[in-house]
Amino acid sequence: MKQKYKSKLSGSVAVLFSLTILFTSILPLIIGSGSVYAGTVTNRSITMGQSEPGATTSYTINWTPNSTTSIDQVVIAFCSNSPILTDTTCTTPTGFTVTTTPSASESGGLTPVSGCSWTAANAGSGDVNTLELSYSGSSCTSLAQSTSTADNIVLSNVTNPTPTCSSASACAFYARITTYSAATTWSAGSLTGVVDYGGVALSTASQIQINATVEEQLQFCVYVSSCGTTPVTLTMGHLVGGNTVIDSQGIYTSPVSFSLSTNAYHGASVSLLGGTLTDPAGQTIPAAGTTTASAIVAGTAGFGVYVSTLGGGMSVVSPYTGTDTACSSSQCYDLDSTSSTSTPIAQSSAPVNNSISTMTYGVTASPTTAAGVYSATHQLIATGTF
């Protein structure tokens, strides 16, 4: 009998011993990290407006309360060493500041009720690495919290830390979020009056510098039917006995198109260079206008040009608009044959892409215009202003 009793007793001791070991192993989970004093907030995050070291930016701070206890103070402390609530040291990250007059806006579960508001300041002894929000007003003492509504703060004018990052971990810094049930003088590691708590890790990061080069571009083409390298030849007039001739019976016209594409920031201009029609003997057909447009009248010798259609982004330069009070209801032409330099006829004030315009030549002879083969060589010159 004695032997059996001892066996049972030994078994009981063994069970008790194993339970003691189990209880001892879970005890630190209950009291560790100060959670006996405060509830850990969930879904906590801080979104940096910019991550560049030294940048002045905004921080969007979010968390969901763990407790429904009403609060009247919130402190966000930024530390280079630790996010742990009970750590009695909170070292200001190098170069970091929320300024001595923090600017913050509150929403979500921190939205004040009517007659109340949050006041932003530095916590403790005015540490510029902290934001303290104090709740007050004529009709309130504290603000109710909900575990289903997130608290939100947008903190403006934050200057990011400027650490010397020898590794990714060296760029990290931390925030300690604490809420209080009553106004408390904050100090690192103090648990007095804490309702909820949470730590957040942040990091500055190097900027990504991207370089891409775009060359200056200008594409210009002059043509009759389609853009190409074939020289443009105009034979003006009407058929008489198998020959194309001009006479005093009408005004004979021929169009020429030009296309322009350029990335010139200030746009481009198209200028015309060339004189009037001349034969080998030196006889000429007078130019229509010089600095002022004029009409070409059948039977009165004249030769000129105007811009008849405009491409996108282009405008006509006077006097090549085709209209003028001097022409009344007639078509206006112009040709500055007296100049040895080109004169602008069309322009853009910004980049254009495949902008197609047309200019139209017009000519007529008089009954006394000397017979001959008349010709002129003209050039269109495109100039971009980059």
Tab-separated table of C-alpha atoms in Angstrom:
chain	number	residue	atom	x	y	z
A	1	MET	CA	0.000	0.000	0.000
A	2	LYS	CA	2.764	2.405	0.865
A	3	GLN	CA	4.433	1.792	-2.453
A	4	LYS	CA	1.308	2.622	-4.446
A	5	TYR	CA	0.714	5.839	-2.512
A	6	LYS	CA	4.203	7.054	-3.201
A	7	SER	CA	3.696	6.432	-6.884
A	8	LYS	CA	0.591	8.550	-6.991
A	9	LEU	CA	2.195	11.346	-5.036
A	10	SER	CA	5.173	11.387	-7.340
A	11	GLY	CA	2.830	11.757	-10.270
A	12	SER	CA	1.093	14.695	-8.666
A	13	VAL	CA	4.331	16.476	-8.047
A	14	ALA	CA	5.378	15.944	-11.628
A	15	VAL	CA	2.147	17.478	-12.905
A	16	LEU	CA	2.450	20.445	-10.588
A	17	PHE	CA	6.035	20.996	-11.653
A	18	SER	CA	5.157	20.972	-15.342
A	19	LEU	CA	2.326	23.472	-14.804
A	20	THR	CA	4.683	25.769	-12.957
A	21	ILE	CA	7.100	25.727	-15.864
A	22	LEU	CA	4.274	26.554	-18.354
A	23	PHE	CA	2.945	29.433	-16.265
A	24	THR	CA	6.399	30.913	-15.866
A	25	SER	CA	6.963	30.812	-19.621
A	26	ILE	CA	3.836	32.832	-20.502
A	27	LEU	CA	4.069	35.366	-17.696
A	28	PRO	CA	6.420	37.763	-19.559
A	29	LEU	CA	3.934	37.954	-22.470
A	30	ILE	CA	1.380	39.427	-20.139
A	31	ILE	CA	3.552	42.105	-18.568
A	32	GLY	CA	6.225	42.617	-21.239
A	33	SER	CA	6.757	45.971	-23.019
A	34	GLY	CA	4.510	47.770	-20.566
A	35	SER	CA	1.282	46.320	-22.012
A	36	VAL	CA	-0.081	45.949	-18.516
A	37	TYR	CA	-0.269	49.745	-18.450
A	38	ALA	CA	-1.511	50.503	-21.969
A	39	GLY	CA	-3.172	48.924	-24.950
A	40	THR	CA	-1.228	48.691	-28.170
A	41	VAL	CA	-2.891	50.577	-31.028
A	42	THR	CA	-3.363	48.684	-34.288
A	43	ASN	CA	-3.051	49.550	-37.968
A	44	ARG	CA	-0.539	52.227	-37.046
A	45	SER	CA	1.460	53.913	-39.783
A	46	ILE	CA	3.202	57.154	-40.673
A	47	THR	CA	3.293	58.111	-44.335
A	48	MET	CA	6.075	60.534	-45.188
A	49	GLY	CA	5.281	63.095	-47.865
A	50	GLN	CA	8.928	62.882	-48.957
A	51	SER	CA	11.655	60.482	-47.859
A	52	GLU	CA	14.636	62.588	-48.895
A	53	PRO	CA	16.973	63.355	-45.976
A	54	GLY	CA	16.554	66.970	-44.857
A	55	ALA	CA	13.383	67.544	-46.888
A	56	THR	CA	10.633	69.678	-45.350
A	57	THR	CA	7.465	67.669	-45.777
A	58	SER	CA	4.309	66.374	-44.078
A	59	TYR	CA	3.656	63.186	-42.105
A	60	THR	CA	0.260	61.471	-42.181
A	61	ILE	CA	-0.126	59.552	-38.914
A	62	ASN	CA	-2.824	56.865	-38.505
A	63	TRP	CA	-3.757	54.320	-35.849
A	64	THR	CA	-6.794	52.517	-34.474
A	65	PRO	CA	-7.278	52.809	-30.691
A	66	ASN	CA	-7.107	49.717	-28.502
A	67	SER	CA	-9.300	51.279	-25.799
A	68	THR	CA	-12.577	53.203	-25.659
A	69	THR	CA	-11.247	55.340	-22.791
A	70	SER	CA	-11.684	59.048	-23.517
A	71	ILE	CA	-8.512	61.031	-24.112
A	72	ASP	CA	-7.477	64.652	-23.882
A	73	GLN	CA	-3.842	64.465	-24.943
A	74	VAL	CA	-1.817	62.858	-27.728
A	75	VAL	CA	1.975	62.830	-27.966
A	76	ILE	CA	4.026	61.729	-30.968
A	77	ALA	CA	7.730	61.524	-30.133
A	78	PHE	CA	10.337	60.911	-32.828
A	79	CYS	CA	13.469	59.094	-31.645
A	80	SER	CA	16.612	57.844	-33.339
A	81	ASN	CA	17.221	55.046	-30.848
A	82	SER	CA	13.984	53.189	-30.048
A	83	PRO	CA	10.179	52.994	-30.523
A	84	ILE	CA	9.707	51.340	-27.093
A	85	LEU	CA	7.362	53.173	-24.716
A	86	THR	CA	9.346	52.339	-21.576
A	87	ASP	CA	12.710	53.412	-22.989
A	88	THR	CA	13.688	56.422	-20.887
A	89	THR	CA	15.847	57.856	-23.671
A	90	CYS	CA	14.407	59.407	-26.831
A	91	THR	CA	17.293	60.826	-28.843
A	92	THR	CA	16.340	63.416	-31.441
A	93	PRO	CA	17.242	62.152	-34.926
A	94	THR	CA	20.028	64.214	-36.484
A	95	GLY	CA	18.573	67.190	-38.343
A	96	PHE	CA	14.959	66.323	-37.442
A	97	THR	CA	12.402	68.894	-36.259
A	98	VAL	CA	8.649	69.420	-36.144
A	99	THR	CA	9.448	73.128	-35.460
A	100	THR	CA	8.765	75.010	-32.222
A	101	THR	CA	5.248	75.821	-33.496
A	102	PRO	CA	3.956	72.522	-34.894
A	103	SER	CA	1.131	72.581	-37.424
A	104	ALA	CA	-1.294	69.658	-37.351
A	105	SER	CA	-4.797	68.791	-38.488
A	106	GLU	CA	-6.908	66.039	-36.927
A	107	SER	CA	-9.638	63.825	-38.378
A	108	GLY	CA	-11.325	60.454	-37.958
A	109	GLY	CA	-11.534	59.501	-34.290
A	110	LEU	CA	-9.710	62.707	-33.343
A	111	THR	CA	-12.291	65.009	-34.952
A	112	PRO	CA	-13.214	67.470	-32.172
A	113	VAL	CA	-16.823	67.954	-31.150
A	114	SER	CA	-18.441	71.358	-31.487
A	115	GLY	CA	-16.913	73.914	-29.145
A	116	CYS	CA	-13.688	71.970	-28.693
A	117	SER	CA	-10.353	71.833	-30.497
A	118	TRP	CA	-6.825	70.433	-30.403
A	119	THR	CA	-3.861	72.696	-29.664
A	120	ALA	CA	-0.473	71.713	-31.103
A	121	ALA	CA	2.802	72.278	-29.257
A	122	ASN	CA	6.072	70.550	-28.415
A	123	ALA	CA	5.870	68.064	-25.553
A	124	GLY	CA	7.927	67.916	-22.382
A	125	SER	CA	10.410	70.774	-22.162
A	126	GLY	CA	9.675	71.964	-25.695
A	127	ASP	CA	11.506	69.177	-27.510
A	128	VAL	CA	11.304	69.884	-31.261
A	129	ASN	CA	11.241	66.141	-31.943
A	130	THR	CA	7.765	65.890	-30.385
A	131	LEU	CA	4.188	66.845	-31.176
A	132	GLU	CA	1.768	67.290	-28.286
A	133	LEU	CA	-1.948	67.743	-28.989
A	134	SER	CA	-4.051	69.014	-26.077
A	135	TYR	CA	-7.865	68.822	-26.206
A	136	SER	CA	-9.892	71.620	-24.686
A	137	GLY	CA	-12.937	73.789	-25.122
A	138	SER	CA	-15.884	75.412	-23.414
A	139	SER	CA	-18.067	72.319	-23.575
A	140	CYS	CA	-15.656	69.406	-23.190
A	141	THR	CA	-12.889	67.888	-21.137
A	142	SER	CA	-11.988	64.811	-23.187
A	143	LEU	CA	-12.764	63.035	-26.459
A	144	ALA	CA	-14.370	59.595	-26.631
A	145	GLN	CA	-12.510	56.921	-28.596
A	146	SER	CA	-13.710	53.925	-30.613
A	147	THR	CA	-11.839	50.753	-31.476
A	148	SER	CA	-13.534	50.777	-34.883
A	149	THR	CA	-12.611	54.338	-35.925
A	150	ALA	CA	-9.055	55.281	-36.901
A	151	ASP	CA	-7.366	58.364	-35.471
A	152	ASN	CA	-5.685	60.543	-38.085
A	153	ILE	CA	-3.189	63.409	-37.860
A	154	VAL	CA	-1.501	65.318	-40.683
A	155	LEU	CA	1.631	66.964	-39.315
A	156	SER	CA	3.005	69.720	-41.568
A	157	ASN	CA	6.430	71.363	-41.901
A	158	VAL	CA	8.398	68.378	-40.652
A	159	THR	CA	12.099	68.368	-41.508
A	160	ASN	CA	13.358	64.850	-42.171
A	161	PRO	CA	16.466	63.578	-40.404
A	162	THR	CA	19.838	63.941	-42.118
A	163	PRO	CA	21.700	60.832	-40.981
A	164	THR	CA	24.946	59.571	-42.451
A	165	CYS	CA	23.633	56.230	-43.690
A	166	SER	CA	26.332	53.597	-43.796
A	167	SER	CA	23.616	50.956	-44.132
A	168	ALA	CA	19.853	50.735	-44.522
A	169	SER	CA	19.394	50.416	-40.766
A	170	ALA	CA	21.359	53.640	-40.183
A	171	CYS	CA	18.666	55.587	-42.054
A	172	ALA	CA	15.896	54.327	-39.753
A	173	PHE	CA	14.249	56.339	-36.992
A	174	TYR	CA	11.162	55.779	-34.846
A	175	ALA	CA	7.963	57.316	-33.563
A	176	ARG	CA	6.237	56.660	-30.254
A	177	ILE	CA	2.486	57.263	-30.277
A	178	THR	CA	0.871	57.754	-26.844
A	179	THR	CA	-2.614	58.859	-25.855
A	180	TYR	CA	-3.534	60.108	-22.377
A	181	SER	CA	-6.696	60.282	-20.286
A	182	ALA	CA	-5.597	63.526	-18.636
A	183	ALA	CA	-3.114	66.291	-19.321
A	184	THR	CA	0.336	64.985	-18.467
A	185	THR	CA	3.836	66.428	-18.663
A	186	TRP	CA	5.447	64.058	-21.138
A	187	SER	CA	8.845	62.521	-20.533
A	188	ALA	CA	10.437	59.589	-22.302
A	189	GLY	CA	9.666	56.269	-20.615
A	190	SER	CA	6.906	57.624	-18.363
A	191	LEU	CA	3.720	55.534	-18.197
A	192	THR	CA	1.634	58.030	-16.203
A	193	GLY	CA	-1.848	58.455	-17.634
A	194	VAL	CA	-1.145	56.435	-20.792
A	195	VAL	CA	-4.273	54.988	-22.411
A	196	ASP	CA	-2.905	53.586	-25.672
A	197	TYR	CA	0.517	53.237	-27.200
A	198	GLY	CA	2.189	52.177	-30.419
A	199	GLY	CA	5.603	52.297	-32.051
A	200	VAL	CA	6.342	52.995	-35.707
A	201	ALA	CA	9.570	52.645	-37.690
A	202	LEU	CA	10.396	55.103	-40.488
A	203	SER	CA	13.337	55.648	-42.770
A	204	THR	CA	14.757	58.303	-45.010
A	205	ALA	CA	16.083	57.149	-48.369
A	206	SER	CA	18.305	58.348	-51.182
A	207	GLN	CA	16.588	60.088	-54.057
A	208	ILE	CA	16.412	58.396	-57.420
A	209	GLN	CA	18.036	60.726	-59.936
A	210	ILE	CA	16.905	59.918	-63.475
A	211	ASN	CA	18.547	61.546	-66.486
A	212	ALA	CA	17.182	61.482	-70.019
A	213	THR	CA	18.330	63.624	-72.926
A	214	VAL	CA	16.069	64.891	-75.688
A	215	GLU	CA	17.834	66.460	-78.639
A	216	GLU	CA	16.677	69.652	-80.275
A	217	GLN	CA	14.588	68.736	-83.297
A	218	LEU	CA	13.262	70.539	-86.330
A	219	GLN	CA	11.771	68.814	-89.364
A	220	PHE	CA	10.748	70.982	-92.299
A	221	CYS	CA	9.519	70.020	-95.742
A	222	VAL	CA	8.353	72.049	-98.763
A	223	TYR	CA	6.291	70.279	-101.436
A	224	VAL	CA	3.362	70.372	-103.857
A	225	SER	CA	1.741	66.945	-103.488
A	226	SER	CA	3.796	65.055	-100.884
A	227	CYS	CA	6.874	65.603	-98.778
A	228	GLY	CA	10.089	64.444	-100.399
A	229	THR	CA	13.470	65.498	-101.702
A	230	THR	CA	12.300	66.346	-105.236
A	231	PRO	CA	12.784	70.059	-106.000
A	232	VAL	CA	9.525	71.989	-106.204
A	233	THR	CA	8.877	73.388	-109.683
A	234	LEU	CA	5.868	75.578	-110.440
A	235	THR	CA	4.862	76.293	-114.031
A	236	MET	CA	2.227	78.967	-113.786
A	237	GLY	CA	-0.355	79.990	-116.382
A	238	HIS	CA	-2.852	78.250	-118.657
A	239	LEU	CA	-2.537	76.151	-121.774
A	240	VAL	CA	-2.349	78.001	-125.086
A	241	GLY	CA	-1.386	75.917	-128.130
A	242	GLY	CA	0.208	73.244	-126.000
A	243	ASN	CA	2.244	75.701	-123.939
A	244	THR	CA	1.587	76.943	-120.405
A	245	VAL	CA	1.670	80.722	-120.498
A	246	ILE	CA	0.546	83.725	-118.491
A	247	ASP	CA	-1.269	86.635	-120.081
A	248	SER	CA	-3.544	89.481	-119.189
A	249	GLN	CA	-6.705	87.365	-119.300
A	250	GLY	CA	-6.615	86.184	-115.673
A	251	ILE	CA	-4.790	85.682	-112.405
A	252	TYR	CA	-2.923	82.367	-112.364
A	253	THR	CA	-2.270	80.671	-109.052
A	254	SER	CA	-0.247	77.740	-107.735
A	255	PRO	CA	-0.153	76.416	-104.148
A	256	VAL	CA	2.919	75.161	-102.255
A	257	SER	CA	2.691	73.365	-98.901
A	258	PHE	CA	5.167	73.236	-96.052
A	259	SER	CA	5.126	70.975	-93.000
A	260	LEU	CA	6.821	71.797	-89.732
A	261	SER	CA	7.622	69.694	-86.667
A	262	THR	CA	9.802	70.975	-83.863
A	263	ASN	CA	10.271	70.669	-80.117
A	264	ALA	CA	11.598	74.228	-79.916
A	265	TYR	CA	10.213	75.529	-76.617
A	266	HIS	CA	9.530	79.017	-77.973
A	267	GLY	CA	8.306	77.780	-81.346
A	268	ALA	CA	9.607	78.437	-84.844
A	269	SER	CA	9.271	80.881	-87.706
A	270	VAL	CA	9.083	80.254	-91.457
A	271	SER	CA	10.633	82.936	-93.640
A	272	LEU	CA	10.583	83.539	-97.402
A	273	LEU	CA	13.663	84.509	-99.390
A	274	GLY	CA	13.501	85.411	-103.085
A	275	GLY	CA	12.684	88.089	-105.655
A	276	THR	CA	10.168	88.606	-108.404
A	277	LEU	CA	9.938	86.915	-111.825
A	278	THR	CA	12.757	87.960	-114.192
A	279	ASP	CA	13.714	86.922	-117.729
A	280	PRO	CA	17.285	86.523	-119.074
A	281	ALA	CA	17.114	90.013	-120.552
A	282	GLY	CA	16.425	91.511	-117.147
A	283	GLN	CA	12.733	92.216	-117.745
A	284	THR	CA	10.603	91.723	-114.589
A	285	ILE	CA	7.027	91.251	-113.556
A	286	PRO	CA	6.483	93.724	-110.714
A	287	ALA	CA	6.149	92.379	-107.189
A	288	ALA	CA	2.789	92.823	-105.497
A	289	GLY	CA	3.450	95.017	-102.484
A	290	THR	CA	6.595	95.132	-100.377
A	291	THR	CA	5.758	95.918	-96.763
A	292	THR	CA	2.042	96.341	-97.480
A	293	ALA	CA	-0.083	93.735	-99.235
A	294	SER	CA	-1.859	94.644	-102.461
A	295	ALA	CA	-4.275	93.089	-104.891
A	296	ILE	CA	-3.232	91.469	-108.163
A	297	VAL	CA	-5.568	92.616	-110.918
A	298	ALA	CA	-5.869	90.726	-114.196
A	299	GLY	CA	-4.272	92.768	-116.966
A	300	THR	CA	-1.987	94.672	-114.577
A	301	ALA	CA	1.308	92.804	-114.306
A	302	GLY	CA	1.998	91.542	-110.805
A	303	PHE	CA	3.467	88.610	-108.878
A	304	GLY	CA	3.091	87.755	-105.206
A	305	VAL	CA	2.216	85.192	-102.557
A	306	TYR	CA	0.085	84.829	-99.422
A	307	VAL	CA	-0.459	82.136	-96.771
A	308	SER	CA	-3.739	80.518	-97.793
A	309	THR	CA	-4.136	77.831	-95.076
A	310	LEU	CA	-2.561	77.466	-91.644
A	311	GLY	CA	-1.418	74.356	-89.873
A	312	GLY	CA	-2.085	73.711	-86.207
A	313	GLY	CA	-0.285	76.085	-83.868
A	314	MET	CA	0.775	78.429	-86.679
A	315	SER	CA	-0.100	82.070	-87.292
A	316	VAL	CA	0.443	84.289	-90.334
A	317	VAL	CA	2.887	87.156	-90.243
A	318	SER	CA	1.616	90.342	-91.866
A	319	PRO	CA	1.506	91.285	-94.733
A	320	TYR	CA	1.118	87.670	-95.943
A	321	THR	CA	-2.328	87.205	-94.384
A	322	GLY	CA	-4.159	87.420	-97.733
A	323	THR	CA	-6.359	90.245	-96.476
A	324	ASP	CA	-5.827	93.970	-96.131
A	325	THR	CA	-7.965	97.091	-96.316
A	326	ALA	CA	-5.963	98.128	-99.374
A	327	CYS	CA	-7.303	95.098	-101.252
A	328	SER	CA	-10.944	95.636	-100.358
A	329	SER	CA	-12.765	92.496	-101.500
A	330	SER	CA	-9.873	91.264	-103.645
A	331	GLN	CA	-7.229	88.721	-102.695
A	332	CYS	CA	-4.145	90.314	-101.165
A	333	TYR	CA	-0.607	89.302	-102.149
A	334	ASP	CA	2.817	90.457	-101.126
A	335	LEU	CA	6.454	89.920	-102.051
A	336	ASP	CA	9.335	91.823	-100.504
A	337	SER	CA	11.597	91.568	-103.543
A	338	THR	CA	13.724	94.510	-102.410
A	339	SER	CA	15.212	92.683	-99.429
A	340	SER	CA	18.356	90.547	-99.604
A	341	THR	CA	17.298	88.732	-96.446
A	342	SER	CA	14.352	86.501	-95.728
A	343	THR	CA	11.091	87.863	-94.297
A	344	PRO	CA	8.850	85.905	-91.905
A	345	ILE	CA	5.549	84.693	-93.324
A	346	ALA	CA	4.330	82.285	-90.603
A	347	GLN	CA	5.271	81.344	-87.061
A	348	SER	CA	4.428	79.320	-83.973
A	349	SER	CA	4.906	80.310	-80.347
A	350	ALA	CA	5.337	76.751	-79.058
A	351	PRO	CA	6.380	73.293	-80.286
A	352	VAL	CA	4.296	71.865	-83.143
A	353	ASN	CA	3.970	68.417	-84.653
A	354	ASN	CA	3.430	67.884	-88.384
A	355	SER	CA	1.787	71.265	-88.818
A	356	ILE	CA	0.955	71.656	-92.528
A	357	SER	CA	0.371	75.101	-94.028
A	358	THR	CA	-0.081	76.257	-97.609
A	359	MET	CA	0.966	79.414	-99.400
A	360	THR	CA	-0.398	80.385	-102.789
A	361	TYR	CA	1.447	82.229	-105.568
A	362	GLY	CA	-0.423	84.486	-107.943
A	363	VAL	CA	0.685	86.114	-111.227
A	364	THR	CA	-0.724	87.987	-114.180
A	365	ALA	CA	0.727	89.879	-117.168
A	366	SER	CA	-0.290	93.090	-118.806
A	367	PRO	CA	-0.869	93.498	-122.565
A	368	THR	CA	2.548	95.201	-122.730
A	369	THR	CA	4.557	92.697	-120.671
A	370	ALA	CA	7.589	91.736	-122.737
A	371	ALA	CA	7.632	88.184	-124.107
A	372	GLY	CA	10.135	85.900	-122.455
A	373	VAL	CA	10.696	83.040	-120.082
A	374	TYR	CA	10.430	84.443	-116.582
A	375	SER	CA	11.676	82.651	-113.483
A	376	ALA	CA	12.431	83.153	-109.810
A	377	THR	CA	14.048	81.045	-107.139
A	378	HIS	CA	12.507	81.136	-103.700
A	379	GLN	CA	13.451	79.489	-100.442
A	380	LEU	CA	11.513	78.866	-97.266
A	381	ILE	CA	13.684	78.912	-94.148
A	382	ALA	CA	12.503	77.413	-90.836
A	383	THR	CA	14.132	78.668	-87.639
A	384	GLY	CA	13.426	77.208	-84.217
A	385	THR	CA	13.856	79.148	-80.985
A	386	PHE	CA	14.884	76.594	-78.371
